[in-house]
Coordinates of C-alpha atoms and ligand atoms in Angstrom, one line a residue:
X1 CA -12.6 84.6 337.4
X2 CA -10.3 81.6 338.0
X3 CA -9.6 79.7 334.7
X4 CA -9.3 76.1 335.8
X5 CA -9.9 72.6 334.4
X6 CA -8.4 69.2 334.3
X7 CA -7.1 66.6 331.9
X8 CA -9.9 65.0 330.0
X9 CA -10.1 62.0 327.6
X10 CA -10.2 63.2 324.0
X11 CA -11.7 59.9 322.7
X12 CA -15.2 61.3 322.1
X13 CA -14.1 64.5 320.5
X14 CA -14.0 68.3 321.3
X15 CA -17.7 68.9 322.0
X16 CA -17.8 66.0 324.5
X17 CA -14.8 67.4 326.3
X18 CA -16.4 70.9 326.4
X19 CA -19.6 69.4 327.9
X20 CA -17.7 67.4 330.4
X21 CA -15.6 70.4 331.4
X22 CA -18.8 72.5 332.1
X23 CA -20.4 69.6 334.0
X24 CA -17.5 69.6 336.6
X25 CA -17.4 73.4 337.0
X26 CA -14.3 73.8 334.7
X27 CA -13.9 76.6 332.1
X28 CA -10.9 75.1 330.3
X29 CA -9.5 71.6 329.9
X30 CA -6.4 69.8 328.7
X31 CA -6.4 66.8 326.4
X32 CA -4.0 64.5 324.6
X33 CA -3.8 65.1 320.9
X34 CA -3.7 61.3 320.3
X35 CA -3.1 58.2 322.3
X36 CA -0.7 59.3 325.1
X37 CA 1.7 56.5 324.1
X38 CA 1.9 57.9 320.6
X39 CA 0.6 56.3 317.4
X40 CA -1.7 57.7 314.8
X41 CA -4.4 60.2 315.5
X42 CA -8.0 60.1 314.4
X43 CA -8.9 62.4 311.6
X44 CA -10.3 65.8 312.7
X45 CA -14.1 65.8 312.6
X46 CA -14.8 69.3 311.3
X47 CA -18.4 69.3 312.4
X48 CA -17.4 68.3 315.9
X49 CA -14.9 71.2 316.0
X50 CA -17.5 73.7 314.7
X51 CA -20.0 72.5 317.3
X52 CA -17.4 72.7 320.0
X53 CA -16.3 76.2 319.1
X54 CA -19.9 77.4 319.3
X55 CA -20.4 75.6 322.6
X56 CA -17.1 77.0 324.1
X57 CA -18.2 80.5 323.1
X58 CA -21.6 80.1 324.7
X59 CA -20.2 78.5 327.9
X60 CA -17.2 80.7 328.6
X61 CA -14.3 78.4 327.7
X62 CA -11.7 80.9 326.7
X63 CA -8.9 78.6 325.8
X64 CA -7.8 75.0 326.0
X65 CA -4.5 73.2 326.2
X66 CA -3.4 70.3 324.0
X67 CA -0.7 67.9 325.4
X68 CA 1.6 65.9 323.2
X69 CA 1.9 62.2 323.8
X70 CA 4.3 61.9 326.7
X71 CA 6.3 59.3 324.9
X72 CA 7.5 61.8 322.3
X73 CA 11.3 62.2 322.7
X74 CA 12.8 64.7 320.4
X75 CA 16.2 64.3 322.0
X76 CA 16.5 60.5 322.0
X77 CA 19.8 59.0 321.0
X78 CA 17.8 56.9 318.5
X79 CA 17.3 58.8 315.2
X80 CA 14.0 56.9 314.5
X81 CA 12.6 58.0 317.9
X82 CA 13.6 61.6 317.1
X83 CA 12.1 61.4 313.7
X84 CA 8.8 60.0 315.1
X85 CA 8.7 62.9 317.6
X86 CA 9.2 65.5 314.8
X87 CA 6.5 64.0 312.5
X88 CA 4.0 63.6 315.4
X89 CA 4.5 67.2 316.6
X90 CA 4.3 68.6 313.0
X91 CA 1.0 66.6 312.5
X92 CA -0.4 67.8 315.9
X93 CA 0.3 71.4 315.0
X94 CA -1.4 70.9 311.7
X95 CA -4.5 69.5 313.4
X96 CA -4.5 72.3 316.1
X97 CA -5.0 74.9 313.3
X98 CA -8.6 73.8 313.4
X99 CA -8.8 75.4 316.9
X100 CA -6.4 78.3 316.6
X101 CA -5.1 80.5 319.4
X102 CA -4.5 77.8 321.9
X103 CA -1.4 76.2 323.4
X104 CA 0.3 72.8 322.8
X105 CA 2.4 71.5 325.7
X106 CA 5.2 68.9 325.4
X107 CA 7.9 67.3 327.5
X108 CA 11.3 68.3 326.2
X109 CA 12.4 64.7 326.5
X110 CA 15.2 62.5 327.9
X111 CA 18.7 62.6 326.4
X112 CA 19.4 59.0 327.5
X113 CA 23.0 59.6 328.5
X114 CA 24.1 61.9 325.6
X115 CA 24.1 64.9 328.0
X116 CA 21.9 67.8 328.5
X117 CA 23.6 70.0 325.9
X118 CA 23.1 67.4 323.2
X119 CA 19.5 67.1 324.3
X120 CA 18.9 70.8 324.1
X121 CA 20.5 71.0 320.6
X122 CA 18.2 68.2 319.4
X123 CA 15.0 69.7 320.9
X124 CA 15.6 73.2 319.6
X125 CA 16.6 71.7 316.2
X126 CA 13.4 69.8 316.1
X127 CA 11.3 72.9 316.9
X128 CA 13.2 74.9 314.2
X129 CA 12.3 72.2 311.7
X130 CA 8.6 72.4 312.5
X131 CA 7.6 75.9 313.5
X132 CA 6.5 78.3 310.8
X133 CA 5.4 81.9 311.0
X134 CA 1.9 80.8 310.0
X135 CA 1.3 78.6 313.1
X136 CA -1.4 80.0 315.4
X137 CA -0.7 77.6 318.3
X138 CA 1.8 78.5 321.0
X139 CA 4.1 75.6 321.8
X140 CA 4.9 75.2 325.5
X141 CA 7.9 73.5 327.1
X142 CA 6.9 71.8 330.3
X143 CA 9.0 72.1 333.4
X144 CA 10.1 68.6 334.3
X145 CA 11.0 66.8 337.6
X146 CA 14.5 66.0 336.4
X147 CA 13.8 62.2 336.5
X148 CA 16.6 60.1 335.0
X149 CA 18.1 62.0 332.0
X150 CA 15.1 64.3 331.5
X151 CA 15.8 67.7 330.0
X152 CA 13.9 70.6 331.5
X153 CA 14.3 70.0 335.2
X154 CA 16.2 73.3 335.5
X155 CA 14.8 76.6 334.4
X156 CA 18.2 77.3 332.7
X157 CA 17.7 74.3 330.4
X158 CA 14.3 75.6 329.2
X159 CA 15.8 79.1 328.6
X160 CA 18.5 77.6 326.5
X161 CA 16.0 75.8 324.3
X162 CA 14.0 79.0 323.9
X163 CA 17.2 80.9 323.1
X164 CA 17.9 78.6 320.2
X165 CA 14.5 78.6 318.6
X166 CA 14.3 80.9 315.6
X167 CA 10.6 81.8 316.1
X168 CA 10.6 82.4 319.9
X169 CA 7.2 84.2 319.6
X170 CA 5.7 80.8 318.9
X171 CA 7.0 79.4 322.2
X172 CA 6.2 79.5 325.9
X173 CA 6.5 77.5 329.1
X174 CA 4.0 75.5 331.2
X175 CA 4.9 75.2 334.9
X176 CA 4.0 71.9 336.6
X177 CA 3.9 72.4 340.4
X178 CA 4.6 68.7 341.1
X179 CA 7.5 68.7 338.6
X180 CA 9.2 71.9 339.9
X181 CA 8.8 70.7 343.5
X182 CA 10.3 67.3 342.6
X183 CA 13.0 69.2 340.6
X184 CA 14.1 71.0 343.9
X185 CA 12.3 74.3 343.6
X186 CA 10.7 75.0 347.0
X187 CA 7.3 76.5 346.1
X188 CA 6.0 75.6 349.6
X189 CA 8.7 77.4 351.5
X190 CA 9.8 80.1 349.0
X191 CA 7.1 80.6 346.3
X192 CA 8.1 84.3 345.7
X193 CA 11.8 83.4 345.3
X194 CA 11.0 80.5 342.9
X195 CA 8.9 82.8 340.8
X196 CA 11.6 85.5 340.9
X197 CA 14.1 82.9 339.7
X198 CA 11.7 81.8 336.9
X199 CA 11.4 85.5 335.9
X200 CA 15.1 86.1 336.0
X201 CA 16.0 82.9 334.1
X202 CA 13.1 82.5 331.6
X203 CA 10.8 85.5 332.1
X204 CA 7.3 85.3 333.5
X205 CA 6.0 86.7 330.2
X206 CA 6.9 83.3 328.7
X207 CA 4.7 81.4 331.3
X208 CA 1.4 80.5 329.6
X209 CA -0.2 77.7 331.7
X210 CA 0.2 76.0 335.1
X211 CA -0.3 72.2 335.8
X212 CA -1.6 72.3 339.3
X213 CA -0.7 69.0 341.1
X214 CA 0.4 68.0 344.5
X215 CA 3.4 65.6 344.8
X216 CA 3.7 62.3 346.6
X217 CA 7.4 62.9 347.1
X218 CA 9.5 65.3 349.1
X219 CA 11.2 68.4 347.6
X220 CA 13.9 67.5 345.1
X221 CA 13.0 63.8 344.9
X222 CA 13.1 63.8 341.0
X223 CA 10.3 61.3 341.0
X224 CA 7.2 62.8 339.3
X225 CA 4.4 61.1 341.1
X226 CA 1.3 63.4 341.2
X227 CA -1.0 63.5 344.3
X228 CA -4.5 65.0 344.7
X229 CA -4.7 68.6 345.8
X230 CA -3.8 68.8 349.5
X231 CA -3.0 65.1 349.7
X232 CA 0.7 65.4 348.9
X233 CA 3.9 67.0 350.2
X234 CA 3.2 70.4 348.6
X235 CA 0.0 70.9 350.5
X236 CA -3.3 72.8 350.0
X237 CA -2.0 76.1 351.4
X238 CA 0.8 76.4 348.9
X239 CA -1.4 75.4 345.9
X240 CA -4.0 78.1 347.1
X241 CA -1.1 80.6 347.2
X242 CA -0.1 79.5 343.7
X243 CA -3.6 80.2 342.1
X244 CA -3.8 83.5 344.0
X245 CA -0.2 84.7 343.3
X246 CA -0.2 88.1 341.4
X247 CA 2.2 86.7 338.9
X248 CA 0.1 83.6 338.2
X249 CA -3.6 84.3 339.0
X250 CA -4.5 85.3 335.4
X251 CA -3.1 82.0 333.9
X252 CA -5.1 78.9 333.1
X253 CA -4.6 76.1 335.7
X254 CA -4.9 72.4 334.8
X255 CA -5.3 69.6 337.3
X256 CA -3.5 66.4 336.5
X257 CA -4.3 64.8 339.8
X258 CA -5.2 61.1 340.2
X259 CA -9.0 61.5 340.1
X260 CA -12.1 60.5 338.3
X261 CA -14.5 63.2 337.2
X262 CA -16.2 63.6 340.6
X263 CA -12.8 64.1 342.3
X264 CA -11.9 66.8 339.7
X265 CA -15.2 68.5 340.3
X266 CA -14.5 68.6 344.1
X267 CA -11.0 70.0 343.6
X268 CA -12.3 72.6 341.2
X269 CA -15.0 73.6 343.6
X270 CA -12.5 73.8 346.5
X271 CA -10.0 75.9 344.5
X272 CA -12.8 78.3 343.2
X273 CA -13.8 78.8 346.9
X274 CA -10.2 79.7 347.7
X275 CA -9.7 82.1 344.8
X276 CA -9.7 85.7 345.6
X277 CA -9.9 87.0 342.0
Ligands
LIG1 FE1 3.0 66.7 331.0
LIG2 FE1 2.2 68.2 333.9
LIG3 ZN1 4.1 64.6 335.8

């Protein structure tokens, strides 16, 4: 069974997201923990969480993926920005304890000219200041397109962050197909080789989720503009090979394509038809 869903608005709570996911043929979903541009989060509604957990159990939603606000920058040159990232992530992880056993994905950040090494030191330092043995959420580093001074555009950079985290068992990686393509990893021409490289550098056992997106731009463009499935430069054939690849087919896949719900429903239907479980 293909585990697939898309990014959903969290404004109406967990149960509403679960119902929406089921209505479009999804059996998982991704959501922002708060306004994607940051800011304070609504208090957790415990009755909504309880209703959601029962609904998820009854409707075969095995796991979900939380996404940190994309403005978090734990490796900014500005101490206030780093501190905001640390407090926000700590608060998100506290809130995610209401729905334990899921993953929390974040963008490593942009070093803003300080250099990749400085960025890596800040990011791993932030994680070491937050993670505790009691956390029941796995924190995922997202593979990035390498736009500007982004950290995480190379597998080696993610490996270095993981190596410096003192609780590595709390960590994993989320592979974004648009980002790795834009980062210069040719998944269309050499999917096996790219996954071999991921395995050699990071380890496929660290891979916990896939963001399934096409890209508007050519290989190595370092742009990060998502396209609908089959409407970009990666193409439908490759994305079908991604969901069916023996190293990936067991993972949850999340669409972050420019779509409304009906478009997501169509993409999910199409990909389910192409899945050879
Ligand atoms: Fe992301
Ligand atoms: Fe993504
Ligand atoms: Zn992106």
